[in-house]
PDB file of C-alpha atoms in Angstrom:
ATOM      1  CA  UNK A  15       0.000   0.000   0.000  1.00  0.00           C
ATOM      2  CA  UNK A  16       0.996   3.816  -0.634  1.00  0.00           C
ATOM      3  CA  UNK A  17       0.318   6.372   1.876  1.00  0.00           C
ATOM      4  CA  UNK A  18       1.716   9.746   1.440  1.00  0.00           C
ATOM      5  CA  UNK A  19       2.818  10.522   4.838  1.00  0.00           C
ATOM      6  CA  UNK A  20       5.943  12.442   6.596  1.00  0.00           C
ATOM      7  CA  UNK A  21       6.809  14.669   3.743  1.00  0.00           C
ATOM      8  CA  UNK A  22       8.467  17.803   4.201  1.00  0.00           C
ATOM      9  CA  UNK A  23       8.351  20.948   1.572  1.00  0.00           C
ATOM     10  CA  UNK A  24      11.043  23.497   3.126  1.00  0.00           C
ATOM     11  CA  UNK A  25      12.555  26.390   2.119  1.00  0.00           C
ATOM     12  CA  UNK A  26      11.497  26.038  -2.017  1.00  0.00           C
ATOM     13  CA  UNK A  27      10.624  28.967  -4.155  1.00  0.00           C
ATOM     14  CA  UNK A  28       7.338  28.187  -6.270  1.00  0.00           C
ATOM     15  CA  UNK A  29       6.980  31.034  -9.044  1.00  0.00           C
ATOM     16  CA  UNK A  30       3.787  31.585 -12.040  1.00  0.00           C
ATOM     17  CA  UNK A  31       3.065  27.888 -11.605  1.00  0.00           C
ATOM     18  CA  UNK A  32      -0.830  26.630 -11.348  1.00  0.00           C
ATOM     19  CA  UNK A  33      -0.656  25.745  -7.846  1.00  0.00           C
ATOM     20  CA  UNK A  34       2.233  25.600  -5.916  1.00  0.00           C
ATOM     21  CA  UNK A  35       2.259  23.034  -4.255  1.00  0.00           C
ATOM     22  CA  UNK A  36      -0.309  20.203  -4.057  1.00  0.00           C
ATOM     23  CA  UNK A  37      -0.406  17.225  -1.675  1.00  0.00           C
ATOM     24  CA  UNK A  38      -3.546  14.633  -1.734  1.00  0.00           C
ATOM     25  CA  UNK A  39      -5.215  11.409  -1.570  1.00  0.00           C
ATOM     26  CA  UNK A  40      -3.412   7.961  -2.961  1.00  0.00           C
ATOM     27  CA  UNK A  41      -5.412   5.177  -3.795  1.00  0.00           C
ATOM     28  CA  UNK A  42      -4.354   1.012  -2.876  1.00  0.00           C
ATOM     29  CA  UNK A  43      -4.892  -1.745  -5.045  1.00  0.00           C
ATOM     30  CA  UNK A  44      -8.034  -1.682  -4.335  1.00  0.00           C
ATOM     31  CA  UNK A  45      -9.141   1.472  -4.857  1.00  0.00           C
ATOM     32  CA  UNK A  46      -9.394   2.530  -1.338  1.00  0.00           C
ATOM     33  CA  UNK A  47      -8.289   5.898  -0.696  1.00  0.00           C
ATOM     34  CA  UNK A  48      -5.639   6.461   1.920  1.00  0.00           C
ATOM     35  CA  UNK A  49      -5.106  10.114   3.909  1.00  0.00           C
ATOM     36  CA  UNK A  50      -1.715  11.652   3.987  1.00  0.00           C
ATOM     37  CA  UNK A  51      -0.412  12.097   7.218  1.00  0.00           C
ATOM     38  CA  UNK A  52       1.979  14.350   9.402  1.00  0.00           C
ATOM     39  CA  UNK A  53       3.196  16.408   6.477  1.00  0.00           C
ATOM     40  CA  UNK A  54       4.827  19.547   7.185  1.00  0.00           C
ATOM     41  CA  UNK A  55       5.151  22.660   4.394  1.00  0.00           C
ATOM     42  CA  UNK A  56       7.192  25.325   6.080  1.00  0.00           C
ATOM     43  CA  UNK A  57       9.200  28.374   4.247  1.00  0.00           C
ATOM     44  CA  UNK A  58       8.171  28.017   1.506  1.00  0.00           C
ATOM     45  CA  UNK A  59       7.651  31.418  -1.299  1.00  0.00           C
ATOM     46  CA  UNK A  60       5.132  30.490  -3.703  1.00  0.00           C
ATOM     47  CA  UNK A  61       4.356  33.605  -5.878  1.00  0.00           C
ATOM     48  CA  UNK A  62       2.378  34.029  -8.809  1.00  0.00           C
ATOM     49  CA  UNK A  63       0.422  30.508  -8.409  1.00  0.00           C
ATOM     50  CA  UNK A  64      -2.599  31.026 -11.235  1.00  0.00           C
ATOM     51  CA  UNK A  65      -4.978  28.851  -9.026  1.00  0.00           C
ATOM     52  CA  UNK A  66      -3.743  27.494  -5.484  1.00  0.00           C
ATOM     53  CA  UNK A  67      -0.269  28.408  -3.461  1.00  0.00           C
ATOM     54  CA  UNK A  68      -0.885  25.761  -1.151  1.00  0.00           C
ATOM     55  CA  UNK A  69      -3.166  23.022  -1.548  1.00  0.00           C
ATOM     56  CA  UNK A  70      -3.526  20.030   1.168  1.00  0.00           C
ATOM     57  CA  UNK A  71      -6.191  17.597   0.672  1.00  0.00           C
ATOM     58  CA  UNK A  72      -6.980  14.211   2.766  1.00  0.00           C
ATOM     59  CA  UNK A  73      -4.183  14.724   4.515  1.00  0.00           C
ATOM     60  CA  UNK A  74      -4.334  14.923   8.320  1.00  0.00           C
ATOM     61  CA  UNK A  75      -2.095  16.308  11.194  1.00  0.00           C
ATOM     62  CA  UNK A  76      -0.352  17.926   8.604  1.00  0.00           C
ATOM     63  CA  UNK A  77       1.758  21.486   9.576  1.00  0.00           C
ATOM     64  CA  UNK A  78       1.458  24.578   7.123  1.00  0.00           C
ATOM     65  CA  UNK A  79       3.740  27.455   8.676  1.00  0.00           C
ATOM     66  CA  UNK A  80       6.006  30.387   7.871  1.00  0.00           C
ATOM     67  CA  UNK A  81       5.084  30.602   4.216  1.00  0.00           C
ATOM     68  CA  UNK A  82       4.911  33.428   1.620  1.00  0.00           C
ATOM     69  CA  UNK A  83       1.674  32.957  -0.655  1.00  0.00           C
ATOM     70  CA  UNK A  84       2.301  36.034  -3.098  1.00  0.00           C
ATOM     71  CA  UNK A  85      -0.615  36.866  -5.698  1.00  0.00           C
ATOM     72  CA  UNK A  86      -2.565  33.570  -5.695  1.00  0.00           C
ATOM     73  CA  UNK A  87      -4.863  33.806  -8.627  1.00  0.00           C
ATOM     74  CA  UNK A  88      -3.129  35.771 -10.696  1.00  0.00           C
ATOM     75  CA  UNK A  89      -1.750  35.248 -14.056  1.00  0.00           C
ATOM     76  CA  UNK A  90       0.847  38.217 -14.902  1.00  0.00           C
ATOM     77  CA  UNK A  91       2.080  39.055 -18.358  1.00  0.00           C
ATOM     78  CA  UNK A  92       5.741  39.892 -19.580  1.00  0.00           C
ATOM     79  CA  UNK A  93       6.074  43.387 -17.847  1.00  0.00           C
ATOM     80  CA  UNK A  94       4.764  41.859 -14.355  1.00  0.00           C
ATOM     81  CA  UNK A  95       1.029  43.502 -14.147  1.00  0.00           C
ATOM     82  CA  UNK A  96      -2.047  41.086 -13.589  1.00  0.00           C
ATOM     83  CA  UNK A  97      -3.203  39.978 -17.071  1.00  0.00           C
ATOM     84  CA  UNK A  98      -6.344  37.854 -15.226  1.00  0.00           C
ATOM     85  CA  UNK A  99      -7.739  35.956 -12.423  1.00  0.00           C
ATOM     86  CA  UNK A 100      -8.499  32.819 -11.727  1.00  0.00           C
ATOM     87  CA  UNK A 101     -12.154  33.108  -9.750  1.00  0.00           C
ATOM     88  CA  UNK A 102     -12.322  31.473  -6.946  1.00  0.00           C
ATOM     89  CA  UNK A 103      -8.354  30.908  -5.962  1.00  0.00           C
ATOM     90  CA  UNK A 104      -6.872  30.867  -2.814  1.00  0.00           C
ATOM     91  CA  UNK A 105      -3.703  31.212  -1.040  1.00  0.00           C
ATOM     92  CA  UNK A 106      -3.864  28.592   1.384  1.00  0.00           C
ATOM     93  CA  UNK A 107      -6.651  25.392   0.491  1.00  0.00           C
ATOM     94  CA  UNK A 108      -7.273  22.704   3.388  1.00  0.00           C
ATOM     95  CA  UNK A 109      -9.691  19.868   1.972  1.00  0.00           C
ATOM     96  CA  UNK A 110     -11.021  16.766   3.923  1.00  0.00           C
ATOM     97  CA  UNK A 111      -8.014  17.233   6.152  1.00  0.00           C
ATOM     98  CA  UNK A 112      -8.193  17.056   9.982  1.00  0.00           C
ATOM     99  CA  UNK A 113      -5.926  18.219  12.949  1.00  0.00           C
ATOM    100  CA  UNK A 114      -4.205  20.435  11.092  1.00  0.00           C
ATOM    101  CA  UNK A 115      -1.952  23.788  11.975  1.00  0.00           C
ATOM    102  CA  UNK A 116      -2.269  26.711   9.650  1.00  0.00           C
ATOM    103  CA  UNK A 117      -0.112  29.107  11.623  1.00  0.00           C
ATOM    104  CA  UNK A 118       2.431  32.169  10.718  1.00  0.00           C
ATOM    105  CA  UNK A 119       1.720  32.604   6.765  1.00  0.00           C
ATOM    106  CA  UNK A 120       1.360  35.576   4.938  1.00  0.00           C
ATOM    107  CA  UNK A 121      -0.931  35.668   2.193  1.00  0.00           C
ATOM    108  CA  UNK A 122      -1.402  38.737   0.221  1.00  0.00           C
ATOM    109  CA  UNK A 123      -1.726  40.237  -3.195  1.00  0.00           C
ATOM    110  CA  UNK A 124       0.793  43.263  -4.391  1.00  0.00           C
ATOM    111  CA  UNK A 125      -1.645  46.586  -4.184  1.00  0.00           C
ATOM    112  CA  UNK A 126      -0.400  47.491  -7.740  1.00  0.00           C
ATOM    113  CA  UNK A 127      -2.123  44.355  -9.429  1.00  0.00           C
ATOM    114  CA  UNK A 128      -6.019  45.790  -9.489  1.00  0.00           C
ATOM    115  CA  UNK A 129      -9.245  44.309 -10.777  1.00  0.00           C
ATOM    116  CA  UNK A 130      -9.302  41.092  -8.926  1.00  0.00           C
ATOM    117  CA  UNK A 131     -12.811  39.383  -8.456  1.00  0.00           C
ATOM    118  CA  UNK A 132     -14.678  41.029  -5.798  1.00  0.00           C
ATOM    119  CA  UNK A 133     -17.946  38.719  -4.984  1.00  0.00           C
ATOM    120  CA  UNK A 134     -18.550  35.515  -3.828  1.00  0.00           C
ATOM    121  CA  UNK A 135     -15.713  33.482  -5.918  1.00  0.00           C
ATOM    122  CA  UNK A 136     -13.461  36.323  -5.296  1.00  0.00           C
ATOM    123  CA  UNK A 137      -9.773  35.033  -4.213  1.00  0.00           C
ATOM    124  CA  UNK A 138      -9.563  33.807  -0.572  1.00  0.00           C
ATOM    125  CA  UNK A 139      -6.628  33.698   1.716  1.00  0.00           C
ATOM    126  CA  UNK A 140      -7.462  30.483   3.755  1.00  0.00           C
ATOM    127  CA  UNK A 141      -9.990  28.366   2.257  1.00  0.00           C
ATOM    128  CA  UNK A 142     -11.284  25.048   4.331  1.00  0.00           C
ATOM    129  CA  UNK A 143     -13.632  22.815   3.635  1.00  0.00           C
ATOM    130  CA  UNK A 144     -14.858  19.099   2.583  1.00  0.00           C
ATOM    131  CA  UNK A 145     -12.592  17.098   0.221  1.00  0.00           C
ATOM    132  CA  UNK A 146     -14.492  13.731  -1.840  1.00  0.00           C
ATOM    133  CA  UNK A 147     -12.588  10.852  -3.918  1.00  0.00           C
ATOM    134  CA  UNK A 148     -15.440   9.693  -5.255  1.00  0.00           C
ATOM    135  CA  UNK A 149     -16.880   8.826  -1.939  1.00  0.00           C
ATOM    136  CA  UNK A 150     -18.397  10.282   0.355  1.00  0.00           C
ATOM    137  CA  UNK A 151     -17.393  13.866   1.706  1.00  0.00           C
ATOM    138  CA  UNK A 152     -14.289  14.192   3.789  1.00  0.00           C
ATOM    139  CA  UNK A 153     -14.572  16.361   6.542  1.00  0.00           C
ATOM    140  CA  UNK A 154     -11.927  18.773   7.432  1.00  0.00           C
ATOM    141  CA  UNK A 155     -12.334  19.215  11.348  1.00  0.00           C
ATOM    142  CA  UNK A 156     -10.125  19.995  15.031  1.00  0.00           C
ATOM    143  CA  UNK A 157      -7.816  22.300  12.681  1.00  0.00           C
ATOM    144  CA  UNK A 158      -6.168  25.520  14.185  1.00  0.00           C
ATOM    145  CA  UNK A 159      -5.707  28.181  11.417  1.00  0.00           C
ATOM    146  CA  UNK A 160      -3.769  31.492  13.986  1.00  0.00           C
ATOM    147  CA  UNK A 161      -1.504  34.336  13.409  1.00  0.00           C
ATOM    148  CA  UNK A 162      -1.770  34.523   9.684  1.00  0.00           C
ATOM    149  CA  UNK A 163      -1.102  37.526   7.863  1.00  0.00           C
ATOM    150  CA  UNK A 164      -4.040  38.026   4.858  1.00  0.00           C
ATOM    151  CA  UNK A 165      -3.566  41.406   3.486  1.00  0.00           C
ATOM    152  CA  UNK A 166      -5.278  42.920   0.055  1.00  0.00           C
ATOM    153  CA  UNK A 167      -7.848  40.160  -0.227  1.00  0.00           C
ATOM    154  CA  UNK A 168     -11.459  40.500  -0.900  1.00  0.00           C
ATOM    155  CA  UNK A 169     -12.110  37.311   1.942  1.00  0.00           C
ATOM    156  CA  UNK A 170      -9.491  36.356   4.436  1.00  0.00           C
ATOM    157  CA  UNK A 171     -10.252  33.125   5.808  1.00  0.00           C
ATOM    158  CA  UNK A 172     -13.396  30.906   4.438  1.00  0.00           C
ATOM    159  CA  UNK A 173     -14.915  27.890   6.446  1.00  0.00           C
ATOM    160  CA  UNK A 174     -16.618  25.897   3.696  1.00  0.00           C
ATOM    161  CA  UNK A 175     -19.720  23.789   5.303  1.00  0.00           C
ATOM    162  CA  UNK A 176     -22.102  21.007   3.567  1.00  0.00           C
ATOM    163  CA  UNK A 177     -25.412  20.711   4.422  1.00  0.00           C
ATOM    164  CA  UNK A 178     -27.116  22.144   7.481  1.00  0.00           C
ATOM    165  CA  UNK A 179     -27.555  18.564   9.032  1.00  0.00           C
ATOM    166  CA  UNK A 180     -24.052  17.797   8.156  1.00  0.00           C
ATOM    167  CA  UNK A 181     -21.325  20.455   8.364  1.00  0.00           C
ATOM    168  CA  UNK A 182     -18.146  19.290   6.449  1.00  0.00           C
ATOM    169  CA  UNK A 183     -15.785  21.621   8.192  1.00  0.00           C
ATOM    170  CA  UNK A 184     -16.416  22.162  11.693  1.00  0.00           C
ATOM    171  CA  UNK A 185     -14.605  22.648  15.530  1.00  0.00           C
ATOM    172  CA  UNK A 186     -12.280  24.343  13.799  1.00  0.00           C
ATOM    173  CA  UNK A 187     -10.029  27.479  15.499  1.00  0.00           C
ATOM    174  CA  UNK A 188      -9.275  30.704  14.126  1.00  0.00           C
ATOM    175  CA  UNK A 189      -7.820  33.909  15.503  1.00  0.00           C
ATOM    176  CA  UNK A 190      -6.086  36.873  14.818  1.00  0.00           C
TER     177      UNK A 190
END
């Protein structure tokens, strides 16, 4: 069996890629899929990321800190200005992950790029929410997103639930 688990991403530079970087669900021989587990993506600079700087999905106890998430959703042209947006992006995307740490990041778009989407899939900071692979929903719950810097963002931090009867992300802390 694969399981993605105790990976590190340290210290990397991540520049006008789609997303960043990505970690997610494997699959066994039979098809069952497996969670990632105890991953850590720390000081990291991902600028320029046309969909997601950071995406984690089924992949608990995993540790996102001390990142730079520069102009997520943005797609720049040859003299460096904002040529469009990708609706809906986000800096920092927990999916069907549990007991996880978002903590110390800085997430923020450069106040000379203008016209990014300003409604309800405008770009968010820190997104979290339910994550399926072909299942069932996977909740994301018991993670602590704290002391994150979201500057220049139409929504800061997003808490994505399902259903009134059952909330796909949920007991989860955030402050500052």
């Amino acid at each position: 069996k694969r399981i993605f688990r105790t990976h590190i991403f340290s210290n990397n530079i991540f520049e006008s890629c789609s997303t960043g970087i990505a970690t997610g669900a494997v699959t066994d021989a039979s098809t069952n899929s497996l969670p990632g587990q105890h991953l850590i993506v720390e000081g990291n600079i991902v600028k320029n990321s046309a969909i997601v700087g950071i995406v984690i999905r089924f992949s608990d106890h995993a540790v996102i800190s001390n990142n730079i998430v520069q102009n997520p959703g943005a797609t720049l042209n040859g003299n460096g200005t904002a040529n469009s947006w990708t609706s809906g992006a986000a800096g920092i995307d927990i999916r069907g992950s549990s007991n996880c740490s978002v903590s110390d990041n800085s997430v923020f778009i450069n106040t000379d790029l203008a016209n990014q989407p300003t409604s309800s899939n405008a770009i968010v900071g820190i997104r979290i929410g339910p994550y399926s692979t072909g299942g069932p929903n996977t909740k994301s719950e018991y993670c602590v997103i704290t002391g994150n810097n979201i500057c220049n963002l139409y929504n800061g931090v997003i808490d994505l639930f399902g259903s009134v009867d059952s909330p796909e992300a949920q007991y989860n802390i955030v402050t500052n």
